[in-house]
Short mmCIF file of C-alpha atoms and ligand atoms in Angstrom, two decimals:
data_model
loop_
_atom_site.label_atom_id
_atom_site.label_comp_id
_atom_site.label_asym_id
_atom_site.label_seq_id
_atom_site.Cartn_x
_atom_site.Cartn_y
_atom_site.Cartn_z
CA MET A 24 9.83 -14.43 -22.47
CA ALA A 25 6.19 -13.86 -23.41
CA THR A 26 5.38 -10.20 -23.54
CA ALA A 27 3.18 -8.89 -20.77
CA SER A 28 0.34 -8.14 -23.18
CA LEU A 29 0.36 -11.65 -24.73
CA LEU A 30 0.38 -13.37 -21.39
CA LEU A 31 -2.23 -11.12 -19.90
CA ASP A 32 -4.57 -11.34 -22.88
CA SER A 33 -4.65 -15.11 -22.66
CA GLU A 34 -5.39 -15.41 -18.98
CA GLN A 35 -8.07 -14.44 -16.53
CA PRO A 36 -6.85 -11.23 -14.96
CA CYS A 37 -5.44 -12.00 -11.54
CA LEU A 38 -2.25 -10.92 -9.81
CA SER A 39 -0.59 -14.34 -9.94
CA SER A 40 -0.83 -14.29 -13.76
CA LEU A 41 1.61 -11.36 -13.60
CA LYS A 42 4.18 -13.35 -11.66
CA ARG A 43 7.27 -14.12 -13.74
CA VAL A 44 6.05 -11.63 -16.38
CA LEU A 45 7.58 -8.67 -14.59
CA PRO A 46 8.96 -8.07 -11.08
CA LEU A 47 6.27 -7.58 -8.44
CA ILE A 48 7.46 -5.42 -5.56
CA GLY A 49 5.68 -5.06 -2.22
CA LEU A 50 6.26 -1.70 -0.51
CA THR A 51 5.19 -1.38 3.09
CA GLY A 52 5.98 0.48 6.30
CA GLY A 53 4.13 1.95 9.23
CA ILE A 54 1.85 4.95 8.93
CA GLY A 55 3.90 8.08 8.21
CA SER A 56 7.09 6.12 7.48
CA GLY A 57 7.26 7.57 3.95
CA LYS A 58 5.70 4.94 1.65
CA THR A 59 4.05 7.61 -0.51
CA ALA A 60 7.27 9.64 -0.68
CA VAL A 61 9.15 6.53 -1.87
CA SER A 62 6.48 5.40 -4.33
CA ASP A 63 6.24 8.91 -5.80
CA LEU A 64 9.98 8.83 -6.51
CA LEU A 65 9.78 5.30 -7.98
CA GLY A 66 6.86 6.44 -10.14
CA LYS A 67 9.01 9.28 -11.51
CA LEU A 68 11.67 6.69 -12.43
CA GLY A 69 9.05 4.81 -14.50
CA ALA A 70 7.72 2.17 -12.08
CA GLY A 71 4.09 1.14 -12.25
CA ILE A 72 2.62 2.14 -8.88
CA ILE A 73 -0.53 0.63 -7.40
CA ASP A 74 -1.32 2.38 -4.12
CA THR A 75 -3.90 0.31 -2.22
CA ASP A 76 -4.32 3.07 0.38
CA LEU A 77 -5.27 5.51 -2.36
CA ILE A 78 -7.71 2.95 -3.79
CA ALA A 79 -9.24 2.51 -0.31
CA HIS A 80 -9.73 6.28 -0.13
CA GLN A 81 -11.22 6.45 -3.63
CA ILE A 82 -13.84 3.77 -2.98
CA THR A 83 -14.92 5.57 0.22
CA ALA A 84 -14.95 9.07 -1.35
CA PRO A 85 -18.28 10.62 -2.51
CA GLN A 86 -19.86 8.28 -5.09
CA GLY A 87 -17.18 5.70 -4.30
CA ALA A 88 -17.96 2.05 -5.01
CA ALA A 89 -18.17 1.16 -1.29
CA ILE A 90 -20.42 4.00 -0.11
CA GLN A 91 -23.83 2.42 -0.69
CA SER A 92 -22.86 -0.87 1.00
CA ILE A 93 -21.38 1.01 3.98
CA LYS A 94 -24.60 3.00 4.29
CA ASP A 95 -26.68 -0.21 4.11
CA SER A 96 -24.57 -2.07 6.69
CA PHE A 97 -23.63 0.68 9.15
CA GLY A 98 -26.28 3.36 8.66
CA ALA A 99 -26.37 6.78 6.99
CA GLU A 100 -24.68 8.37 10.04
CA PHE A 101 -21.37 6.89 8.84
CA ILE A 102 -21.58 8.96 5.64
CA ASP A 103 -20.70 12.65 6.01
CA SER A 104 -22.44 15.61 4.35
CA SER A 105 -20.15 15.41 1.30
CA GLY A 106 -21.16 11.78 0.67
CA ALA A 107 -17.84 10.32 1.83
CA LEU A 108 -17.19 7.78 4.58
CA ASP A 109 -16.98 9.57 7.95
CA ARG A 110 -13.49 8.33 8.74
CA SER A 111 -13.21 9.45 12.33
CA LYS A 112 -16.57 7.92 13.24
CA MET A 113 -15.70 4.67 11.50
CA ARG A 114 -12.21 4.64 13.05
CA ALA A 115 -13.72 4.94 16.54
CA LEU A 116 -16.17 2.12 15.79
CA VAL A 117 -13.66 -0.38 14.37
CA PHE A 118 -11.22 0.24 17.21
CA ALA A 119 -14.00 -0.46 19.71
CA LYS A 120 -15.56 -3.43 17.87
CA PRO A 121 -13.44 -5.96 16.00
CA GLU A 122 -16.57 -7.40 14.33
CA ALA A 123 -17.27 -3.96 12.80
CA ARG A 124 -13.76 -3.96 11.33
CA LYS A 125 -14.48 -7.37 9.80
CA ALA A 126 -17.81 -6.15 8.37
CA LEU A 127 -16.13 -3.07 6.87
CA GLU A 128 -13.31 -5.15 5.39
CA ALA A 129 -15.85 -7.58 3.89
CA ILE A 130 -17.16 -4.60 1.90
CA THR A 131 -13.90 -2.85 1.05
CA HIS A 132 -11.38 -5.66 0.50
CA PRO A 133 -13.02 -7.24 -2.58
CA LEU A 134 -13.38 -3.77 -4.16
CA ILE A 135 -9.77 -2.85 -3.38
CA ARG A 136 -8.62 -6.19 -4.78
CA GLN A 137 -10.62 -5.75 -7.99
CA GLU A 138 -9.23 -2.26 -8.60
CA THR A 139 -5.69 -3.39 -7.71
CA ILE A 140 -5.89 -6.13 -10.36
CA ARG A 141 -7.34 -3.70 -12.91
CA GLN A 142 -4.57 -1.14 -12.38
CA ALA A 143 -1.80 -3.75 -12.28
CA THR A 144 -2.97 -5.37 -15.52
CA HIS A 145 -3.26 -1.99 -17.21
CA LEU A 146 0.23 -0.90 -16.08
CA ALA A 147 1.81 -4.21 -17.14
CA LYS A 148 0.19 -3.97 -20.58
CA SER A 149 1.35 -0.36 -20.87
CA GLY A 150 4.97 -1.49 -20.57
CA ALA A 151 5.90 -0.66 -16.96
CA PRO A 152 9.24 -2.41 -16.22
CA TYR A 153 7.99 -3.53 -12.81
CA LEU A 154 5.04 -3.05 -10.48
CA VAL A 155 5.12 -1.65 -6.96
CA PHE A 156 2.19 -2.52 -4.71
CA VAL A 157 2.00 0.00 -1.86
CA VAL A 158 0.26 -1.92 0.94
CA PRO A 159 0.25 -0.41 4.45
CA LEU A 160 -0.74 -3.71 6.12
CA LEU A 161 1.14 -6.04 3.77
CA LEU A 162 2.65 -8.14 6.56
CA GLU A 163 -0.60 -8.26 8.47
CA SER A 164 -2.67 -9.42 5.49
CA GLY A 165 -0.95 -12.72 4.69
CA SER A 166 -1.34 -13.56 1.02
CA TRP A 167 0.92 -10.81 -0.38
CA GLU A 168 4.21 -12.36 0.62
CA THR A 169 3.77 -15.41 -1.64
CA LEU A 170 3.05 -13.17 -4.62
CA ILE A 171 5.83 -10.62 -4.49
CA ASP A 172 9.45 -10.95 -5.60
CA LEU A 173 10.87 -8.35 -3.24
CA LEU A 174 9.58 -6.95 0.04
CA VAL A 175 10.69 -3.36 0.59
CA VAL A 176 10.16 -1.74 3.97
CA VAL A 177 10.29 2.02 4.52
CA ASP A 178 11.61 2.63 8.01
CA CYS A 179 11.98 5.47 10.51
CA PRO A 180 11.70 5.72 14.30
CA GLU A 181 8.18 5.60 15.73
CA ALA A 182 8.54 9.09 17.23
CA THR A 183 9.18 10.42 13.69
CA GLN A 184 6.14 8.56 12.33
CA ILE A 185 3.95 10.12 15.02
CA GLU A 186 5.25 13.66 14.38
CA ARG A 187 4.78 13.35 10.60
CA VAL A 188 1.24 11.97 10.83
CA MET A 189 0.19 14.64 13.35
CA GLN A 190 1.55 17.29 10.99
CA ARG A 191 -0.19 15.95 7.89
CA SER A 192 -3.58 15.20 9.51
CA ASN A 193 -5.76 16.45 12.34
CA LEU A 194 -5.20 13.29 14.38
CA SER A 195 -4.13 13.61 18.00
CA ARG A 196 -1.00 11.93 19.40
CA GLN A 197 -3.18 9.31 21.13
CA GLU A 198 -5.03 8.53 17.92
CA VAL A 199 -1.79 8.07 15.98
CA GLU A 200 -0.35 5.91 18.78
CA LYS A 201 -3.47 3.74 18.65
CA ILE A 202 -3.05 3.25 14.90
CA LEU A 203 0.60 2.32 15.42
CA GLN A 204 -0.33 -0.23 18.07
CA ALA A 205 -2.70 -1.96 15.62
CA GLN A 206 0.09 -2.34 13.03
CA ALA A 207 3.06 -4.72 12.89
CA THR A 208 5.99 -3.49 14.99
CA ARG A 209 9.09 -1.91 13.51
CA GLU A 210 11.10 -5.04 14.43
CA GLN A 211 8.59 -7.39 12.76
CA ARG A 212 8.83 -5.39 9.54
CA LEU A 213 12.60 -5.16 9.57
CA THR A 214 12.94 -8.91 10.17
CA ARG A 215 10.87 -9.75 7.13
CA ALA A 216 12.19 -7.09 4.74
CA ASP A 217 14.29 -8.03 1.69
CA MET A 218 15.37 -4.41 1.49
CA VAL A 219 15.01 -1.48 3.87
CA ILE A 220 14.73 2.15 2.80
CA GLN A 221 15.84 4.38 5.66
CA ASN A 222 13.73 7.51 5.82
CA GLN A 223 14.82 9.21 9.01
CA GLY A 224 16.75 12.05 7.40
CA ALA A 225 15.64 14.86 5.12
CA LEU A 226 13.43 14.17 2.11
CA GLY A 227 16.43 14.95 -0.12
CA ASP A 228 18.35 12.02 1.39
CA LEU A 229 15.65 9.66 0.18
CA GLU A 230 16.29 10.08 -3.53
CA PRO A 231 19.69 8.31 -3.76
CA GLU A 232 18.30 5.40 -1.70
CA VAL A 233 15.31 5.12 -4.03
CA ILE A 234 17.55 5.23 -7.11
CA ARG A 235 19.56 2.32 -5.64
CA LEU A 236 16.32 0.41 -5.09
CA HIS A 237 15.20 1.12 -8.67
CA GLN A 238 18.49 -0.20 -10.02
CA LYS A 239 18.25 -3.34 -7.93
CA ILE A 240 14.74 -4.00 -9.25
CA LEU A 241 15.85 -3.44 -12.86
CA GLN A 242 18.49 -6.13 -12.23
CA ILE A 243 15.73 -8.49 -11.04
CA GLN A 244 13.84 -7.66 -14.24
CA LYS A 245 16.94 -8.51 -16.33
CA ASP A 246 17.34 -11.84 -14.52
CA LEU A 247 13.67 -12.61 -15.09
CA LEU A 248 14.00 -11.83 -18.82
CA SER A 249 17.09 -13.99 -19.24
CA SER A 250 15.65 -16.94 -17.30
CA SER A 251 12.55 -17.25 -19.48
P1 ADP B 317 3.09 7.03 4.46
O1 ADP B 317 2.64 6.99 3.00
O2 ADP B 317 4.01 5.92 4.82
O3 ADP B 317 1.96 7.17 5.44
P2 ADP B 317 4.11 9.64 3.65
O4 ADP B 317 5.03 9.37 2.52
O5 ADP B 317 2.74 10.16 3.33
O6 ADP B 317 3.97 8.35 4.62
O7 ADP B 317 4.84 10.63 4.66
C1 ADP B 317 4.16 11.14 5.81
C2 ADP B 317 4.34 12.64 5.87
O8 ADP B 317 5.69 12.90 6.19
C3 ADP B 317 4.05 13.35 4.57
O9 ADP B 317 3.49 14.59 4.85
C4 ADP B 317 5.43 13.49 3.94
O10 ADP B 317 5.52 14.61 3.09
C5 ADP B 317 6.32 13.64 5.15
N1 ADP B 317 7.66 13.04 4.96
C6 ADP B 317 7.95 11.83 4.43
N2 ADP B 317 9.27 11.60 4.46
C7 ADP B 317 9.84 12.70 5.03
C8 ADP B 317 11.19 13.09 5.33
N3 ADP B 317 12.25 12.30 5.07
N4 ADP B 317 11.38 14.30 5.89
C9 ADP B 317 10.33 15.11 6.17
N5 ADP B 317 9.06 14.82 5.92
C10 ADP B 317 8.80 13.63 5.34
#
């Protein structure tokens, strides 16, 4: 098999050039299901983690790459006093107006994609055994499923998701419920998953599940190495 660095040096950087070089894992789940908890554990085991939610936050933080375009398209009132995107104002707008969501995504998606490719290429060249793309709306966004080798879904009951998100943020129950309604349902995710990580128990129960997942992915990596 060509090494990741050889293959990547000779091609235009894009995610499909990483396919068959190392396993590409999609990690998704509803808000508050525990995607970050799972990806943190996988990262500790040596996985290359690309968190698209984190990237989305970074580009809309003060001086983020999306800020000027958001100001130009939506007005300075959508930027708060720190220079970051005013999330609650924007959330209210995109829930009320689907065309505003489209306009926002037209700004953010290309920037998220560019940074995702940059991080993935860097991690592959640095010798990560596999890459995990943490994508909250993976099922809703279409093109991911053709790229990835394994779709992992983090699952817990909706009531647990709501409690966790209310605890970690200042969102109200209604706001969290609204976000949940805009996402794929639990059933839709479970139907399409190649592997499900159950995260309804204590955080400590998660670790053995994640270790099993890591071992399964290392087996995929071995198969990939021996088939090329
Ligand atoms: P996601 O990334 O899917 O939105 P997180 O991993 O951020 O979800 O988890 C949401 C919140 O719930 C976080 O504050 C996290 O620490 C907490 N959490 C995650 N899993 C558990 C668990 N099994 N038990 C208790 N709290 C958890």
